[in-house]
Amino acid sequence: MIKDSGREKLSDKKFDSPVNKEKFINKLFERLVALKVEFKNVDFRYCIFDAAYIRNCIFEDCDFTGCRFVNCNLAGSSFNGCKFDYATFDKTHIDNDILEVGCPGPENLKLKFARSLRLNYQQIGDAKSANKAINIELQATEDHLHKAWKSKESYYRKKYKGINRLKVFGEWIEFKLLDLIWGNGESTWKLCRAVLVVLLIITGVHAIGFGDPTLVKSYFEALLISPQVFLGILEPSAYPKLYLTAILLVRLIMFGFFMSIIIKRFNRR
């Protein structure tokens, strides 16, 4: 059966004095205004803030569980000890220090919180804050996947068991591997490191398989030509076609990773 949710709409309202231990549960605030107001122990669970202007306010131990912020301006406002479980943000201006003081405790909620803020910051063109949110999202994702297959906590063991536990283990291995290669799309340095490892492998194969492995000079010469071999400029006739094909495949993958990082960086601006 469908019945009314009981959500009350409050339009064009303003807070002009400190608020303490009040309850505003399941409200729709339209064009709410608050400037330099202090909120303590206020319950905002399941509220929707639409086009709210809440500047330079202080929120202490407030509950924003399940809240949604749409087209709001929260710049300058601080949130200390507040709860943001399942909260979402859309085209909202909010200082990125919320990522340090407002993240939920459980890793699965933390990654959803950071992901929502990351998308929010991308929408308003705040690249610095988006990068900060991504780092927290990636770390929370890694912790969540690791706990999902290994932790003995009842939540994880009840939710992930049998084949599901094996699947999430595979996801964790994939995540760690991609993080090692290119930081899951966020680290140019790790991608350069991976390319360097490939060059060293090409050097070793050339010196051992097609040179004199007993001579240091052979390794030095192989190191000098390894970039040319990797980029396809040089294709020694002694190399098997299968080996050259493998190098080409790795080169295309690395180039694809690099272009993906560049495109994502430009898209955030």
CSV table of C-alpha atoms in Angstrom, one decimal:
chain,number,residue,atom,x,y,z
A,1,MET,CA,0.0,0.0,0.0
A,2,ILE,CA,1.1,3.6,-0.7
A,3,LYS,CA,0.5,6.2,1.9
A,4,ASP,CA,1.7,9.8,2.5
A,5,SER,CA,5.3,10.0,3.8
A,6,GLY,CA,4.3,12.9,6.1
A,7,ARG,CA,7.1,15.2,4.7
A,8,GLU,CA,6.4,18.8,5.6
A,9,LYS,CA,7.4,21.6,3.2
A,10,LEU,CA,8.9,24.7,4.7
A,11,SER,CA,9.5,27.4,2.1
A,12,ASP,CA,11.4,30.7,2.4
A,13,LYS,CA,12.2,30.2,6.1
A,14,LYS,CA,15.1,31.7,8.1
A,15,PHE,CA,17.1,30.8,11.2
A,16,ASP,CA,18.2,33.9,13.0
A,17,SER,CA,19.1,32.7,16.5
A,18,PRO,CA,21.0,29.6,18.0
A,19,VAL,CA,19.2,26.3,17.7
A,20,ASN,CA,19.7,23.6,20.4
A,21,LYS,CA,18.2,20.1,20.7
A,22,GLU,CA,15.4,20.7,18.1
A,23,LYS,CA,14.0,18.1,15.8
A,24,PHE,CA,13.3,18.7,12.1
A,25,ILE,CA,12.8,15.2,10.8
A,26,ASN,CA,11.6,14.5,7.2
A,27,LYS,CA,11.3,18.1,6.2
A,28,LEU,CA,11.6,19.8,2.8
A,29,PHE,CA,13.4,23.1,3.3
A,30,GLU,CA,13.1,25.3,0.2
A,31,ARG,CA,15.3,28.4,0.0
A,32,LEU,CA,16.2,28.1,3.7
A,33,VAL,CA,18.4,30.9,5.0
A,34,ALA,CA,20.8,30.9,8.0
A,35,LEU,CA,23.8,33.2,8.5
A,36,LYS,CA,26.3,32.8,11.3
A,37,VAL,CA,23.9,30.6,13.3
A,38,GLU,CA,25.0,27.9,15.8
A,39,PHE,CA,23.2,24.6,15.7
A,40,LYS,CA,23.7,22.1,18.5
A,41,ASN,CA,22.3,18.5,18.7
A,42,VAL,CA,19.7,19.2,16.1
A,43,ASP,CA,18.1,16.3,14.3
A,44,PHE,CA,17.7,16.9,10.6
A,45,ARG,CA,17.3,13.2,9.6
A,46,TYR,CA,15.8,12.5,6.1
A,47,CYS,CA,15.5,16.2,5.3
A,48,ILE,CA,15.9,17.7,1.8
A,49,PHE,CA,17.6,21.1,1.6
A,50,ASP,CA,16.7,22.7,-1.8
A,51,ALA,CA,18.5,26.0,-2.7
A,52,ALA,CA,19.4,26.6,0.9
A,53,TYR,CA,21.7,29.5,1.8
A,54,ILE,CA,23.5,28.4,5.0
A,55,ARG,CA,26.7,30.5,5.3
A,56,ASN,CA,29.3,30.6,8.1
A,57,CYS,CA,27.2,28.5,10.4
A,58,ILE,CA,28.4,26.1,13.1
A,59,PHE,CA,26.9,22.6,13.4
A,60,GLU,CA,27.8,20.6,16.5
A,61,ASP,CA,26.7,17.0,16.9
A,62,CYS,CA,23.8,17.3,14.4
A,63,ASP,CA,22.3,14.3,12.7
A,64,PHE,CA,22.0,14.6,8.8
A,65,THR,CA,21.3,10.9,8.2
A,66,GLY,CA,19.6,10.4,4.9
A,67,CYS,CA,19.7,14.1,4.0
A,68,ARG,CA,19.9,15.5,0.5
A,69,PHE,CA,21.5,18.8,-0.3
A,70,VAL,CA,20.5,20.2,-3.8
A,71,ASN,CA,21.8,23.5,-5.2
A,72,CYS,CA,22.8,24.7,-1.7
A,73,ASN,CA,25.4,27.2,-0.5
A,74,LEU,CA,27.1,25.9,2.7
A,75,ALA,CA,30.4,27.8,2.2
A,76,GLY,CA,32.1,28.7,5.5
A,77,SER,CA,29.9,26.4,7.6
A,78,SER,CA,31.6,23.9,9.9
A,79,PHE,CA,30.3,20.4,10.9
A,80,ASN,CA,31.8,19.0,14.1
A,81,GLY,CA,30.7,15.6,15.3
A,82,CYS,CA,27.9,15.5,12.8
A,83,LYS,CA,26.4,12.3,11.3
A,84,PHE,CA,26.2,12.1,7.5
A,85,ASP,CA,25.2,8.4,6.9
A,86,TYR,CA,23.5,8.0,3.5
A,87,ALA,CA,23.6,11.8,2.9
A,88,THR,CA,24.0,13.0,-0.7
A,89,PHE,CA,25.1,16.3,-2.3
A,90,ASP,CA,24.2,17.7,-5.7
A,91,LYS,CA,25.6,21.0,-7.0
A,92,THR,CA,26.2,22.2,-3.5
A,93,HIS,CA,29.0,24.5,-2.4
A,94,ILE,CA,30.6,23.1,0.7
A,95,ASP,CA,34.1,23.3,2.2
A,96,ASN,CA,36.1,20.2,1.6
A,97,ASP,CA,37.1,19.9,5.3
A,98,ILE,CA,33.9,18.0,5.7
A,99,LEU,CA,35.8,15.1,4.2
A,100,GLU,CA,38.0,15.1,7.3
A,101,VAL,CA,35.4,15.6,10.0
A,102,GLY,CA,32.1,14.3,8.5
A,103,CYS,CA,32.9,10.9,7.0
A,104,PRO,CA,30.8,8.0,8.4
A,105,GLY,CA,32.7,5.3,10.3
A,106,PRO,CA,31.8,2.1,8.2
A,107,GLU,CA,33.9,1.9,5.1
A,108,ASN,CA,30.9,1.2,2.8
A,109,LEU,CA,29.2,4.3,4.0
A,110,LYS,CA,32.4,6.3,3.8
A,111,LEU,CA,33.0,5.5,0.2
A,112,LYS,CA,29.4,6.4,-0.8
A,113,PHE,CA,29.7,9.7,1.1
A,114,ALA,CA,33.1,10.5,-0.5
A,115,ARG,CA,31.7,9.5,-4.0
A,116,SER,CA,28.7,11.8,-3.6
A,117,LEU,CA,30.9,14.7,-2.7
A,118,ARG,CA,33.4,13.9,-5.5
A,119,LEU,CA,30.6,14.0,-8.0
A,120,ASN,CA,29.3,17.2,-6.4
A,121,TYR,CA,32.7,18.9,-6.6
A,122,GLN,CA,33.0,17.9,-10.2
A,123,GLN,CA,29.6,19.5,-11.0
A,124,ILE,CA,30.7,22.8,-9.6
A,125,GLY,CA,34.2,22.6,-11.1
A,126,ASP,CA,36.1,22.3,-7.8
A,127,ALA,CA,39.0,20.1,-9.1
A,128,LYS,CA,41.1,20.3,-5.9
A,129,SER,CA,38.2,19.2,-3.6
A,130,ALA,CA,37.2,16.5,-6.2
A,131,ASN,CA,40.8,15.0,-6.0
A,132,LYS,CA,40.6,15.0,-2.2
A,133,ALA,CA,37.3,13.2,-2.3
A,134,ILE,CA,38.7,10.6,-4.8
A,135,ASN,CA,41.6,9.8,-2.5
A,136,ILE,CA,39.2,9.1,0.4
A,137,GLU,CA,36.9,7.2,-1.8
A,138,LEU,CA,39.7,4.9,-3.1
A,139,GLN,CA,41.0,4.3,0.4
A,140,ALA,CA,37.6,3.5,1.7
A,141,THR,CA,36.9,1.2,-1.3
A,142,GLU,CA,40.1,-0.7,-0.6
A,143,ASP,CA,39.3,-1.1,3.1
A,144,HIS,CA,35.8,-2.2,2.4
A,145,LEU,CA,36.8,-4.9,-0.1
A,146,HIS,CA,39.5,-6.1,2.2
A,147,LYS,CA,37.2,-6.4,5.1
A,148,ALA,CA,34.5,-8.0,2.9
A,149,TRP,CA,36.6,-11.1,2.3
A,150,LYS,CA,38.8,-11.2,5.4
A,151,SER,CA,37.2,-9.5,8.3
A,152,LYS,CA,35.5,-11.5,11.0
A,153,GLU,CA,33.0,-8.8,11.8
A,154,SER,CA,29.4,-10.1,11.8
A,155,TYR,CA,28.2,-7.5,9.2
A,156,TYR,CA,30.7,-8.7,6.6
A,157,ARG,CA,30.4,-12.4,7.4
A,158,LYS,CA,26.7,-12.3,7.2
A,159,LYS,CA,26.6,-10.3,3.9
A,160,TYR,CA,29.5,-11.9,2.1
A,161,LYS,CA,29.7,-15.7,2.4
A,162,GLY,CA,30.4,-18.6,0.0
A,163,ILE,CA,30.7,-17.6,-3.6
A,164,ASN,CA,30.1,-13.9,-2.8
A,165,ARG,CA,33.1,-13.9,-0.5
A,166,LEU,CA,35.2,-15.4,-3.3
A,167,LYS,CA,33.9,-12.8,-5.8
A,168,VAL,CA,34.7,-9.9,-3.5
A,169,PHE,CA,38.2,-11.4,-3.0
A,170,GLY,CA,38.7,-11.2,-6.8
A,171,GLU,CA,37.5,-7.6,-6.8
A,172,TRP,CA,40.0,-6.8,-4.1
A,173,ILE,CA,42.9,-8.4,-6.1
A,174,GLU,CA,41.8,-6.5,-9.2
A,175,PHE,CA,41.6,-3.2,-7.2
A,176,LYS,CA,45.1,-3.8,-5.7
A,177,LEU,CA,46.6,-4.7,-9.1
A,178,LEU,CA,45.1,-1.6,-10.8
A,179,ASP,CA,46.2,0.5,-7.9
A,180,LEU,CA,49.8,-0.8,-8.3
A,181,ILE,CA,49.8,-0.1,-12.0
A,182,TRP,CA,48.2,3.3,-12.2
A,183,GLY,CA,46.6,4.2,-8.9
A,184,ASN,CA,43.1,3.2,-10.2
A,185,GLY,CA,43.3,6.0,-12.7
A,186,GLU,CA,44.5,8.7,-10.3
A,187,SER,CA,48.3,8.4,-10.2
A,188,THR,CA,50.6,9.4,-13.1
A,189,TRP,CA,53.6,8.6,-11.0
A,190,LYS,CA,52.4,5.0,-10.5
A,191,LEU,CA,51.9,4.6,-14.3
A,192,CYS,CA,55.4,6.0,-15.0
A,193,ARG,CA,56.7,3.5,-12.4
A,194,ALA,CA,54.9,0.7,-14.2
A,195,VAL,CA,56.4,1.8,-17.6
A,196,LEU,CA,59.8,1.8,-16.0
A,197,VAL,CA,59.3,-1.8,-14.8
A,198,VAL,CA,58.3,-2.8,-18.3
A,199,LEU,CA,61.5,-1.2,-19.7
A,200,LEU,CA,63.5,-3.1,-17.1
A,201,ILE,CA,61.8,-6.4,-18.1
A,202,ILE,CA,62.6,-5.6,-21.8
A,203,THR,CA,66.2,-4.9,-20.8
A,204,GLY,CA,66.5,-8.2,-19.0
A,205,VAL,CA,65.0,-10.2,-21.8
A,206,HIS,CA,67.2,-8.6,-24.4
A,207,ALA,CA,70.4,-9.0,-22.4
A,208,ILE,CA,69.7,-12.6,-21.3
A,209,GLY,CA,68.0,-13.9,-24.4
A,210,PHE,CA,69.6,-12.0,-27.2
A,211,GLY,CA,72.9,-10.8,-25.7
A,212,ASP,CA,75.7,-11.9,-23.4
A,213,PRO,CA,74.3,-12.0,-19.8
A,214,THR,CA,77.8,-12.2,-18.4
A,215,LEU,CA,78.7,-8.7,-19.6
A,216,VAL,CA,77.5,-5.6,-17.8
A,217,LYS,CA,77.9,-3.8,-21.2
A,218,SER,CA,75.2,-6.0,-22.6
A,219,TYR,CA,72.7,-4.9,-19.9
A,220,PHE,CA,73.6,-1.2,-20.5
A,221,GLU,CA,73.1,-1.5,-24.2
A,222,ALA,CA,69.8,-3.3,-23.7
A,223,LEU,CA,68.7,-0.5,-21.3
A,224,LEU,CA,69.4,2.1,-24.0
A,225,ILE,CA,67.4,0.5,-26.7
A,226,SER,CA,64.5,-0.6,-24.4
A,227,PRO,CA,62.5,2.7,-24.8
A,228,GLN,CA,62.8,2.3,-28.6
A,229,VAL,CA,61.6,-1.3,-28.5
A,230,PHE,CA,58.7,-0.3,-26.2
A,231,LEU,CA,57.6,2.5,-28.4
A,232,GLY,CA,57.9,0.4,-31.6
A,233,ILE,CA,60.7,2.5,-33.1
A,234,LEU,CA,63.0,-0.5,-33.1
A,235,GLU,CA,62.0,-4.1,-33.8
A,236,PRO,CA,65.1,-6.3,-33.7
A,237,SER,CA,64.9,-9.1,-36.3
A,238,ALA,CA,65.9,-11.6,-33.6
A,239,TYR,CA,62.8,-11.0,-31.6
A,240,PRO,CA,59.9,-13.5,-32.1
A,241,LYS,CA,56.7,-12.1,-33.5
A,242,LEU,CA,54.8,-13.3,-30.4
A,243,TYR,CA,57.2,-11.2,-28.1
A,244,LEU,CA,56.8,-8.1,-30.3
A,245,THR,CA,53.0,-8.6,-30.2
A,246,ALA,CA,53.1,-8.8,-26.4
A,247,ILE,CA,55.1,-5.5,-26.2
A,248,LEU,CA,52.7,-3.8,-28.6
A,249,LEU,CA,49.7,-4.9,-26.4
A,250,VAL,CA,51.4,-3.6,-23.2
A,251,ARG,CA,52.2,-0.3,-25.0
A,252,LEU,CA,48.6,0.2,-26.1
A,253,ILE,CA,47.3,-0.6,-22.6
A,254,MET,CA,49.8,1.9,-21.0
A,255,PHE,CA,48.9,4.5,-23.5
A,256,GLY,CA,45.2,4.0,-22.9
A,257,PHE,CA,45.8,4.3,-19.1
A,258,PHE,CA,47.7,7.6,-19.7
A,259,MET,CA,45.0,9.1,-21.9
A,260,SER,CA,42.4,8.1,-19.4
A,261,ILE,CA,44.2,10.0,-16.6
A,262,ILE,CA,44.6,13.1,-18.8
A,263,ILE,CA,41.0,13.1,-19.9
A,264,LYS,CA,39.7,12.7,-16.3
A,265,ARG,CA,41.9,15.5,-15.1
A,266,PHE,CA,40.6,17.9,-17.8
A,267,ASN,CA,37.0,16.8,-17.2
A,268,ARG,CA,37.2,18.0,-13.6
A,269,ARG,CA,38.0,21.5,-14.7
